[in-house]
mmCIF file of C-alpha atoms in Angstrom:
data_model
loop_
_atom_site.group_PDB
_atom_site.id
_atom_site.type_symbol
_atom_site.label_atom_id
_atom_site.label_comp_id
_atom_site.label_asym_id
_atom_site.label_seq_id
_atom_site.Cartn_x
_atom_site.Cartn_y
_atom_site.Cartn_z
ATOM 1 C CA MET A 16 8.943 -15.127 -9.338
ATOM 2 C CA THR A 17 7.692 -11.710 -10.416
ATOM 3 C CA ALA A 18 7.157 -8.259 -8.756
ATOM 4 C CA GLN A 19 3.562 -8.971 -8.821
ATOM 5 C CA ALA A 20 4.136 -11.925 -6.087
ATOM 6 C CA SER A 21 5.992 -9.897 -3.507
ATOM 7 C CA THR A 22 5.416 -6.522 -1.973
ATOM 8 C CA SER A 23 8.337 -7.300 0.689
ATOM 9 C CA VAL A 24 11.415 -8.571 0.335
ATOM 10 C CA SER A 25 12.613 -12.690 2.177
ATOM 11 C CA LYS A 26 15.954 -12.508 4.510
ATOM 12 C CA SER A 27 16.761 -16.062 2.486
ATOM 13 C CA ARG A 28 20.513 -17.784 2.061
ATOM 14 C CA SER A 29 21.802 -17.835 -0.963
ATOM 15 C CA SER A 30 23.801 -20.412 -2.730
ATOM 16 C CA SER A 31 26.130 -18.661 -4.721
ATOM 17 C CA ILE A 32 29.145 -17.269 -2.808
ATOM 18 C CA ALA A 33 28.984 -14.008 -2.516
ATOM 19 C CA ALA A 34 29.848 -11.090 -4.239
ATOM 20 C CA PRO A 35 32.585 -8.705 -2.998
ATOM 21 C CA ARG A 36 31.200 -5.678 -0.976
ATOM 22 C CA LEU A 37 31.702 -1.840 -3.121
ATOM 23 C CA ARG A 38 32.669 0.893 -0.711
ATOM 24 C CA ALA A 39 29.982 3.281 -1.110
ATOM 25 C CA LYS A 40 30.497 7.500 -1.421
ATOM 26 C CA GLY A 41 31.031 9.223 1.893
ATOM 27 C CA ASP A 42 28.371 8.449 4.483
ATOM 28 C CA ALA A 43 26.109 7.380 1.852
ATOM 29 C CA ILE A 44 24.427 3.810 2.239
ATOM 30 C CA ILE A 45 22.441 3.886 -0.924
ATOM 31 C CA HIS A 46 24.473 4.885 -4.522
ATOM 32 C CA VAL A 47 22.876 5.764 -7.249
ATOM 33 C CA GLU A 48 24.434 6.380 -10.731
ATOM 34 C CA ASN A 49 23.336 6.964 -14.478
ATOM 35 C CA LEU A 50 20.061 4.392 -13.873
ATOM 36 C CA VAL A 51 18.353 3.914 -16.714
ATOM 37 C CA LYS A 52 15.283 0.940 -16.741
ATOM 38 C CA VAL A 53 13.150 0.447 -20.309
ATOM 39 C CA TYR A 54 10.148 -0.984 -20.650
ATOM 40 C CA ASP A 55 10.437 -1.220 -24.261
ATOM 41 C CA PRO A 56 11.736 0.647 -26.651
ATOM 42 C CA ASP A 57 9.698 3.961 -26.480
ATOM 43 C CA ILE A 58 9.206 3.813 -22.245
ATOM 44 C CA ARG A 59 12.175 4.886 -20.414
ATOM 45 C CA ALA A 60 10.887 4.660 -17.488
ATOM 46 C CA VAL A 61 14.385 5.635 -15.355
ATOM 47 C CA ASP A 62 16.521 7.935 -17.782
ATOM 48 C CA GLY A 63 20.211 7.865 -16.302
ATOM 49 C CA ILE A 64 19.516 9.196 -12.274
ATOM 50 C CA SER A 65 21.612 9.599 -10.055
ATOM 51 C CA PHE A 66 21.479 9.989 -6.482
ATOM 52 C CA GLU A 67 22.935 9.170 -3.394
ATOM 53 C CA VAL A 68 20.901 7.995 0.303
ATOM 54 C CA ARG A 69 22.575 8.895 3.952
ATOM 55 C CA ARG A 70 22.799 6.971 6.362
ATOM 56 C CA GLY A 71 20.573 7.181 8.990
ATOM 57 C CA GLU A 72 18.392 9.850 6.768
ATOM 58 C CA ILE A 73 14.638 9.965 5.548
ATOM 59 C CA PHE A 74 15.690 10.847 2.111
ATOM 60 C CA GLY A 75 12.197 12.093 -0.300
ATOM 61 C CA PHE A 76 11.521 10.440 -3.695
ATOM 62 C CA LEU A 77 9.361 13.704 -4.876
ATOM 63 C CA GLY A 78 7.264 13.012 -8.160
ATOM 64 C CA PRO A 79 3.580 12.285 -9.632
ATOM 65 C CA ASN A 80 2.392 9.242 -10.949
ATOM 66 C CA GLY A 81 3.929 7.725 -13.770
ATOM 67 C CA ALA A 82 7.345 10.092 -12.945
ATOM 68 C CA GLY A 83 9.259 7.290 -12.639
ATOM 69 C CA LYS A 84 9.632 6.606 -8.484
ATOM 70 C CA THR A 85 7.841 2.699 -7.670
ATOM 71 C CA THR A 86 10.518 1.695 -10.818
ATOM 72 C CA THR A 87 13.482 3.301 -9.341
ATOM 73 C CA ILE A 88 12.592 1.829 -5.388
ATOM 74 C CA LYS A 89 11.604 -2.078 -7.538
ATOM 75 C CA VAL A 90 15.314 -1.707 -8.582
ATOM 76 C CA ILE A 91 17.388 -1.162 -6.020
ATOM 77 C CA THR A 92 15.317 -3.611 -3.583
ATOM 78 C CA THR A 93 15.910 -6.194 -7.107
ATOM 79 C CA LEU A 94 12.325 -6.841 -7.604
ATOM 80 C CA ILE A 95 12.466 -5.751 -11.561
ATOM 81 C CA LYS A 96 16.299 -5.877 -13.281
ATOM 82 C CA LYS A 97 17.817 -2.750 -14.962
ATOM 83 C CA THR A 98 18.629 -2.151 -17.473
ATOM 84 C CA SER A 99 21.848 -0.315 -16.805
ATOM 85 C CA GLY A 100 24.017 1.806 -14.277
ATOM 86 C CA THR A 101 24.777 1.293 -11.037
ATOM 87 C CA ALA A 102 22.560 0.410 -8.038
ATOM 88 C CA ILE A 103 24.540 -0.366 -4.459
ATOM 89 C CA VAL A 104 23.056 -0.694 -1.152
ATOM 90 C CA ASP A 105 25.356 -1.250 1.909
ATOM 91 C CA GLY A 106 28.529 -1.566 0.197
ATOM 92 C CA ILE A 107 26.250 -4.780 -2.103
ATOM 93 C CA ASP A 108 25.707 -3.989 -5.837
ATOM 94 C CA VAL A 109 22.040 -5.494 -7.017
ATOM 95 C CA ASP A 110 23.074 -7.415 -9.240
ATOM 96 C CA ARG A 111 26.232 -8.763 -8.178
ATOM 97 C CA ASN A 112 24.622 -9.748 -5.047
ATOM 98 C CA PRO A 113 20.557 -9.497 -5.322
ATOM 99 C CA ALA A 114 19.919 -11.870 -2.016
ATOM 100 C CA GLY A 115 22.734 -10.402 -0.166
ATOM 101 C CA ILE A 116 20.182 -6.921 -0.230
ATOM 102 C CA ARG A 117 17.618 -8.797 0.417
ATOM 103 C CA LYS A 118 19.000 -9.672 4.183
ATOM 104 C CA ILE A 119 19.738 -5.981 4.791
ATOM 105 C CA ILE A 120 16.828 -4.075 2.711
ATOM 106 C CA GLY A 121 12.176 -3.710 4.297
ATOM 107 C CA TYR A 122 9.725 -2.710 1.709
ATOM 108 C CA ALA A 123 6.325 -2.249 1.826
ATOM 109 C CA ALA A 124 4.315 -1.376 -1.753
ATOM 110 C CA GLN A 125 1.689 0.655 -1.805
ATOM 111 C CA GLU A 126 -0.554 -1.996 -1.815
ATOM 112 C CA VAL A 127 -0.500 -3.595 1.174
ATOM 113 C CA GLY A 128 0.349 -7.540 1.353
ATOM 114 C CA ILE A 129 -1.084 -8.729 3.772
ATOM 115 C CA ASP A 130 -3.943 -11.285 3.995
ATOM 116 C CA ASP A 131 -7.359 -10.281 4.773
ATOM 117 C CA GLU A 132 -8.376 -14.018 5.868
ATOM 118 C CA LEU A 133 -5.571 -14.720 8.876
ATOM 119 C CA THR A 134 -5.310 -12.339 12.391
ATOM 120 C CA GLY A 135 -2.889 -9.912 12.237
ATOM 121 C CA ARG A 136 -0.751 -12.278 14.585
ATOM 122 C CA GLU A 137 -0.460 -14.878 12.360
ATOM 123 C CA ASN A 138 0.765 -12.333 9.252
ATOM 124 C CA LEU A 139 2.862 -11.872 11.427
ATOM 125 C CA ARG A 140 4.073 -15.257 12.137
ATOM 126 C CA LEU A 141 3.760 -16.182 8.020
ATOM 127 C CA GLN A 142 6.109 -13.732 7.386
ATOM 128 C CA CYS A 143 8.224 -13.776 10.246
ATOM 129 C CA ALA A 144 8.900 -17.152 8.375
ATOM 130 C CA LEU A 145 8.887 -16.351 5.207
ATOM 131 C CA TYR A 146 12.348 -14.346 6.833
ATOM 132 C CA HIS A 147 13.522 -17.136 8.420
ATOM 133 C CA LEU A 148 13.604 -15.989 11.451
ATOM 134 C CA PRO A 149 14.845 -18.484 13.766
ATOM 135 C CA LYS A 150 10.546 -20.024 15.272
ATOM 136 C CA GLU A 151 13.060 -18.976 18.915
ATOM 137 C CA GLU A 152 12.845 -15.370 17.949
ATOM 138 C CA ARG A 153 9.408 -15.173 16.345
ATOM 139 C CA GLU A 154 6.571 -14.696 19.116
ATOM 140 C CA GLU A 155 8.687 -12.565 21.082
ATOM 141 C CA ARG A 156 9.408 -10.408 17.919
ATOM 142 C CA ILE A 157 5.881 -10.116 16.824
ATOM 143 C CA ALA A 158 4.571 -9.031 20.924
ATOM 144 C CA GLU A 159 7.705 -5.874 19.749
ATOM 145 C CA LEU A 160 6.008 -5.123 16.617
ATOM 146 C CA LEU A 161 2.475 -5.539 17.877
ATOM 147 C CA LYS A 162 3.030 -3.095 20.843
ATOM 148 C CA ALA A 163 5.669 -0.554 18.276
ATOM 149 C CA ILE A 164 2.050 -0.220 16.271
ATOM 150 C CA ASP A 165 -0.715 0.293 19.001
ATOM 151 C CA LEU A 166 -2.403 -3.414 17.101
ATOM 152 C CA GLU A 167 -2.130 -5.917 20.468
ATOM 153 C CA ASP A 168 -5.453 -5.225 21.599
ATOM 154 C CA ALA A 169 -6.716 -5.888 17.601
ATOM 155 C CA ALA A 170 -4.364 -8.422 16.961
ATOM 156 C CA ASP A 171 -5.643 -11.805 17.319
ATOM 157 C CA ARG A 172 -9.238 -10.684 15.132
ATOM 158 C CA ARG A 173 -9.110 -11.419 11.366
ATOM 159 C CA ALA A 174 -7.004 -8.210 9.627
ATOM 160 C CA GLY A 175 -9.913 -7.809 6.282
ATOM 161 C CA THR A 176 -11.991 -6.008 9.548
ATOM 162 C CA TYR A 177 -9.053 -3.192 10.318
ATOM 163 C CA SER A 178 -9.630 0.214 9.059
ATOM 164 C CA GLY A 179 -7.466 1.656 6.269
ATOM 165 C CA GLY A 180 -4.620 2.716 8.811
ATOM 166 C CA MET A 181 -4.919 0.021 10.824
ATOM 167 C CA ARG A 182 -3.986 -1.716 7.291
ATOM 168 C CA LYS A 183 -0.581 -0.128 6.680
ATOM 169 C CA ARG A 184 0.323 -0.334 9.876
ATOM 170 C CA LEU A 185 0.374 -4.258 9.734
ATOM 171 C CA ASP A 186 1.915 -3.757 6.445
ATOM 172 C CA LEU A 187 4.621 -1.478 8.401
ATOM 173 C CA ALA A 188 5.269 -3.464 10.429
ATOM 174 C CA MET A 189 5.901 -7.137 8.530
ATOM 175 C CA ALA A 190 8.509 -5.024 6.369
ATOM 176 C CA LEU A 191 9.827 -4.736 9.747
ATOM 177 C CA ILE A 192 10.279 -7.962 10.594
ATOM 178 C CA PRO A 193 14.300 -8.709 9.402
ATOM 179 C CA HIS A 194 15.252 -5.332 11.788
ATOM 180 C CA PRO A 195 16.192 -3.671 8.955
ATOM 181 C CA LYS A 196 19.424 -1.252 8.007
ATOM 182 C CA VAL A 197 16.985 0.516 5.155
ATOM 183 C CA LEU A 198 13.463 0.357 4.780
ATOM 184 C CA PHE A 199 12.046 1.622 1.351
ATOM 185 C CA LEU A 200 8.020 2.886 2.075
ATOM 186 C CA ASP A 201 6.632 3.337 -1.878
ATOM 187 C CA GLU A 202 4.214 5.927 -0.930
ATOM 188 C CA PRO A 203 2.442 4.475 2.509
ATOM 189 C CA THR A 204 0.019 6.855 3.273
ATOM 190 C CA THR A 205 -1.847 7.000 -0.702
ATOM 191 C CA GLY A 206 -5.582 5.907 0.479
ATOM 192 C CA LEU A 207 -6.158 7.192 4.325
ATOM 193 C CA ASP A 208 -7.639 10.370 5.225
ATOM 194 C CA PRO A 209 -5.638 12.942 7.615
ATOM 195 C CA GLN A 210 -6.195 11.556 10.473
ATOM 196 C CA ASN A 211 -4.281 8.066 9.961
ATOM 197 C CA ARG A 212 -2.150 9.675 7.335
ATOM 198 C CA ALA A 213 -0.666 12.016 10.478
ATOM 199 C CA ALA A 214 0.126 8.621 12.286
ATOM 200 C CA VAL A 215 1.775 7.004 9.544
ATOM 201 C CA TRP A 216 4.426 9.889 10.291
ATOM 202 C CA ASP A 217 4.751 9.194 13.688
ATOM 203 C CA TYR A 218 5.650 6.032 12.996
ATOM 204 C CA ILE A 219 7.562 6.889 9.924
ATOM 205 C CA ARG A 220 10.061 9.701 12.601
ATOM 206 C CA GLY A 221 9.707 7.445 15.454
ATOM 207 C CA LEU A 222 12.117 4.271 13.128
ATOM 208 C CA ASN A 223 14.035 7.139 11.839
ATOM 209 C CA GLU A 224 14.770 8.543 15.512
ATOM 210 C CA GLN A 225 16.070 5.081 15.608
ATOM 211 C CA GLY A 226 18.576 5.089 13.524
ATOM 212 C CA MET A 227 16.798 4.140 11.024
ATOM 213 C CA THR A 228 17.341 4.631 7.076
ATOM 214 C CA ILE A 229 14.213 5.513 5.588
ATOM 215 C CA PHE A 230 13.939 5.751 1.903
ATOM 216 C CA LEU A 231 10.326 7.624 0.732
ATOM 217 C CA THR A 232 8.222 7.723 -2.194
ATOM 218 C CA THR A 233 5.740 9.968 -2.397
ATOM 219 C CA GLN A 234 3.136 12.628 -4.411
ATOM 220 C CA TYR A 235 2.008 14.506 -1.825
ATOM 221 C CA MET A 236 3.947 18.030 -0.795
ATOM 222 C CA GLU A 237 2.831 18.312 2.763
ATOM 223 C CA GLU A 238 3.972 14.664 3.176
ATOM 224 C CA ALA A 239 7.679 15.548 2.059
ATOM 225 C CA ASP A 240 7.903 18.316 3.846
ATOM 226 C CA ARG A 241 8.085 17.593 6.670
ATOM 227 C CA LEU A 242 9.026 14.457 7.207
ATOM 228 C CA ALA A 243 11.895 13.947 4.617
ATOM 229 C CA ASP A 244 15.781 15.381 5.254
ATOM 230 C CA ARG A 245 16.047 15.163 1.480
ATOM 231 C CA LEU A 246 14.811 14.640 -1.604
ATOM 232 C CA CYS A 247 15.135 14.716 -5.114
ATOM 233 C CA ILE A 248 11.950 15.922 -7.159
ATOM 234 C CA ILE A 249 11.743 13.386 -10.529
ATOM 235 C CA ASP A 250 9.694 13.359 -13.541
ATOM 236 C CA HIS A 251 9.353 11.529 -16.699
ATOM 237 C CA GLY A 252 12.060 9.792 -15.110
ATOM 238 C CA HIS A 253 14.264 12.675 -14.961
ATOM 239 C CA ILE A 254 15.669 14.576 -11.565
ATOM 240 C CA MET A 255 14.687 18.021 -11.671
ATOM 241 C CA ALA A 256 15.974 19.292 -8.645
ATOM 242 C CA GLU A 257 18.180 17.978 -5.016
ATOM 243 C CA GLY A 258 18.386 19.053 -1.794
ATOM 244 C CA THR A 259 16.628 19.786 1.646
ATOM 245 C CA PRO A 260 13.254 21.244 1.815
ATOM 246 C CA ALA A 261 14.664 24.223 2.900
ATOM 247 C CA SER A 262 17.008 24.819 0.545
ATOM 248 C CA LEU A 263 14.746 23.555 -2.768
ATOM 249 C CA LYS A 264 12.159 25.968 -1.389
ATOM 250 C CA GLY A 265 14.913 28.934 -0.791
ATOM 251 C CA SER A 266 16.627 28.632 -4.715
ATOM 252 C CA ILE A 267 13.041 30.408 -5.657
ATOM 253 C CA GLY A 268 14.106 33.175 -3.320
ATOM 254 C CA ALA A 269 11.232 35.162 -3.735
ATOM 255 C CA ASP A 270 7.339 34.980 -2.819
ATOM 256 C CA VAL A 271 4.935 33.228 -5.566
ATOM 257 C CA VAL A 272 1.681 35.311 -7.933
ATOM 258 C CA THR A 273 0.444 32.512 -9.789
ATOM 259 C CA LEU A 274 -2.761 34.241 -12.410
ATOM 260 C CA SER A 275 -5.202 32.476 -14.363
ATOM 261 C CA PHE A 276 -7.078 34.895 -17.337
ATOM 262 C CA LYS A 277 -10.341 35.086 -19.300
ATOM 263 C CA THR A 278 -9.329 34.607 -22.932
ATOM 264 C CA ASN A 279 -11.887 37.482 -23.954
ATOM 265 C CA GLY A 280 -10.572 37.206 -27.146
ATOM 266 C CA VAL A 281 -7.015 37.920 -26.682
ATOM 267 C CA ALA A 282 -5.166 35.172 -28.938
ATOM 268 C CA ASN A 283 -2.511 33.937 -26.447
ATOM 269 C CA PRO A 284 -3.148 35.732 -22.929
ATOM 270 C CA ASN A 285 0.315 33.748 -21.011
ATOM 271 C CA ALA A 286 2.614 35.585 -23.807
ATOM 272 C CA THR A 287 0.428 39.228 -23.158
ATOM 273 C CA ALA A 288 0.465 38.875 -19.724
ATOM 274 C CA LYS A 289 4.670 38.577 -20.059
ATOM 275 C CA ALA A 290 5.312 41.154 -22.040
ATOM 276 C CA ALA A 291 3.448 43.399 -20.091
ATOM 277 C CA LEU A 292 5.664 42.501 -16.048
ATOM 278 C CA ALA A 293 8.201 42.407 -17.773
ATOM 279 C CA ARG A 294 9.754 45.706 -17.407
ATOM 280 C CA ILE A 295 7.970 45.954 -14.036
ATOM 281 C CA HIS A 296 10.729 46.850 -11.161
ATOM 282 C CA GLY A 297 11.107 43.600 -8.718
ATOM 283 C CA ILE A 298 9.759 40.735 -10.786
ATOM 284 C CA ARG A 299 12.862 38.348 -10.341
ATOM 285 C CA GLU A 300 11.470 35.485 -13.175
ATOM 286 C CA ILE A 301 7.577 35.168 -15.838
ATOM 287 C CA GLN A 302 7.243 31.603 -16.191
ATOM 288 C CA GLU A 303 4.639 30.083 -18.443
ATOM 289 C CA VAL A 304 3.007 27.679 -15.740
ATOM 290 C CA ASP A 305 -0.465 24.422 -16.816
ATOM 291 C CA GLY A 306 -2.809 27.297 -17.204
ATOM 292 C CA GLY A 307 -1.003 30.645 -16.913
ATOM 293 C CA ILE A 308 1.572 32.509 -15.157
ATOM 294 C CA ALA A 309 4.200 32.132 -12.115
ATOM 295 C CA VAL A 310 5.723 35.480 -11.328
ATOM 296 C CA TYR A 311 8.466 35.219 -8.877
ATOM 297 C CA ALA A 312 8.919 38.959 -6.951
ATOM 298 C CA GLN A 313 10.857 38.985 -3.130
ATOM 299 C CA ASP A 314 8.450 41.468 -2.187
ATOM 300 C CA ALA A 315 5.668 40.105 -4.187
ATOM 301 C CA PRO A 316 2.636 41.799 -2.423
ATOM 302 C CA ALA A 317 3.287 45.410 -2.309
ATOM 303 C CA LEU A 318 3.687 44.929 -6.563
ATOM 304 C CA VAL A 319 0.261 42.824 -7.016
ATOM 305 C CA PRO A 320 -1.190 45.863 -7.431
ATOM 306 C CA GLN A 321 1.459 47.418 -9.955
ATOM 307 C CA LEU A 322 0.647 43.552 -11.498
ATOM 308 C CA VAL A 323 -2.699 43.922 -12.154
ATOM 309 C CA LEU A 324 -3.174 47.980 -13.444
ATOM 310 C CA ALA A 325 -0.591 47.077 -16.440
ATOM 311 C CA LEU A 326 -2.827 43.751 -16.673
ATOM 312 C CA ASN A 327 -5.254 45.779 -17.443
ATOM 313 C CA ASP A 328 -3.744 48.502 -19.249
ATOM 314 C CA ALA A 329 -2.654 44.943 -21.550
ATOM 315 C CA HIS A 330 -6.998 44.411 -21.945
ATOM 316 C CA LEU A 331 -6.376 40.901 -20.026
ATOM 317 C CA ASP A 332 -9.554 39.808 -17.111
ATOM 318 C CA ILE A 333 -7.877 38.140 -14.578
ATOM 319 C CA ALA A 334 -9.742 34.750 -13.843
ATOM 320 C CA GLU A 335 -7.635 33.875 -10.567
ATOM 321 C CA LEU A 336 -3.917 34.992 -8.866
ATOM 322 C CA THR A 337 -2.760 33.071 -5.569
ATOM 323 C CA LEU A 338 -0.061 34.692 -3.894
ATOM 324 C CA THR A 339 1.958 31.793 -1.672
ATOM 325 C CA HIS A 340 5.366 31.650 0.200
ATOM 326 C CA PRO A 341 7.658 29.500 -1.532
ATOM 327 C CA THR A 342 6.571 25.958 -1.409
ATOM 328 C CA LEU A 343 7.631 22.608 -2.487
ATOM 329 C CA ASP A 344 4.589 22.748 -4.887
ATOM 330 C CA ASP A 345 6.219 26.000 -6.289
ATOM 331 C CA VAL A 346 9.355 24.450 -6.370
ATOM 332 C CA PHE A 347 8.006 21.505 -8.615
ATOM 333 C CA MET A 348 6.534 23.994 -10.807
ATOM 334 C CA LYS A 349 10.163 25.915 -11.947
ATOM 335 C CA TYR A 350 11.633 22.760 -12.159
ATOM 336 C CA THR A 351 8.755 21.662 -14.581
ATOM 337 C CA GLY A 352 7.658 24.402 -16.173
ATOM 338 C CA ARG A 353 3.332 22.686 -14.330
ATOM 339 C CA LYS A 354 1.870 22.117 -12.073
ATOM 340 C CA MET A 355 2.037 18.496 -9.222
ATOM 341 C CA ARG A 356 -0.579 15.764 -10.197
ATOM 342 C CA THR A 357 -1.831 14.220 -7.036
ATOM 343 C CA GLU A 358 -4.934 11.165 -7.177
ATOM 344 C CA GLU A 359 -6.100 10.424 -4.105
ATOM 345 C CA VAL A 360 -6.667 7.365 -3.728
ATOM 346 C CA THR A 361 -10.134 5.991 -1.851
ATOM 347 C CA PRO A 362 -8.589 3.554 0.770
ATOM 348 C CA GLN A 363 -7.191 0.228 -0.615
ATOM 349 C CA ARG A 364 -8.823 -2.832 -2.052
ATOM 350 C CA ARG A 365 -9.726 -5.615 0.068
ATOM 351 C CA THR A 366 -7.864 -8.786 -2.486
ATOM 352 C CA PRO A 367 -9.027 -12.316 -1.792
ATOM 353 C CA TRP A 368 -7.464 -14.705 0.347
ATOM 354 C CA GLY A 369 -4.293 -15.629 -0.639
ATOM 355 C CA ALA A 370 -3.159 -13.755 -3.428
ATOM 356 C CA ARG A 371 -1.350 -10.413 -1.962
ATOM 357 C CA ARG A 372 0.313 -13.152 0.305
ATOM 358 C CA ARG A 373 4.075 -12.738 0.400
ATOM 359 C CA ARG A 374 6.727 -14.815 -0.768
ATOM 360 C CA PRO A 375 10.753 -15.147 -0.243
ATOM 361 C CA MET A 376 12.339 -13.960 -3.688
#
């Protein structure tokens, strides 16, 4: 079965003998080491990454579109095969016992996997059957989930009439049917308006407070900052930085002044600006970034007048100057040399009947 055909994982039983359970390091429930995924000789979507996810935490995987987030999550959830490296979930190797992993995880993909022609309740019933949940347990589990996602009143309406936020909540509920130990959420709020995005955040926090480990991929800095206990920043298949949001922002240790310039005949305004500012006391670092430079300083507000004077003396015209305290945007810019690329997506497209129905793997 292909990854396209499924947006969740199944509790189907494996007919093969279970592989021996491997021990993840420390309190890690997910252990990834030197993971590589090559689609062809020219495309290394994931290039030797290593990280661990601790039991009971919200782990953020932050990066722009095309960074390798979805490829990584698909390898760990057994939707695609890795090229090399190691991936272990709760002691189970993804290659040796993929069916064992599918029994203990839930997965909600970027694009919702609900059937618009079915009601919300019918979607959940179908998913219960695909997970092989005992028939006598299904209606009770469905009632629990409908209450948890606040869809009891809309449960018997056709899912095609749901708003984007309702569809996303139903999609999350479908991934939760088997009581997973780890819930994988691939960009769960893409395409949602701020109100629905905040509601999904609250729901994710609630699941985590009940002890569930959550692996969250996102391209939104605010989402990673608000939700993640720890996070990795990934770009072009490489992990650029790892830590808590606070520690990553603290690694900058300074305010950030970002400047861009009008050319006005200056051949290389960024290089000219760096040379002009190099001798100002109090500047910790000057870095070229997309469209200008970033100046890191402990007390940047006090230095701004000096910066402006020095740049004027160098015959540079400032097009834009911004002053910020360290954010995850600054962290990304520091470790990659450019700003984060994010793309807002319009609310989820409605697909034809049955096109995204979830099936056992």
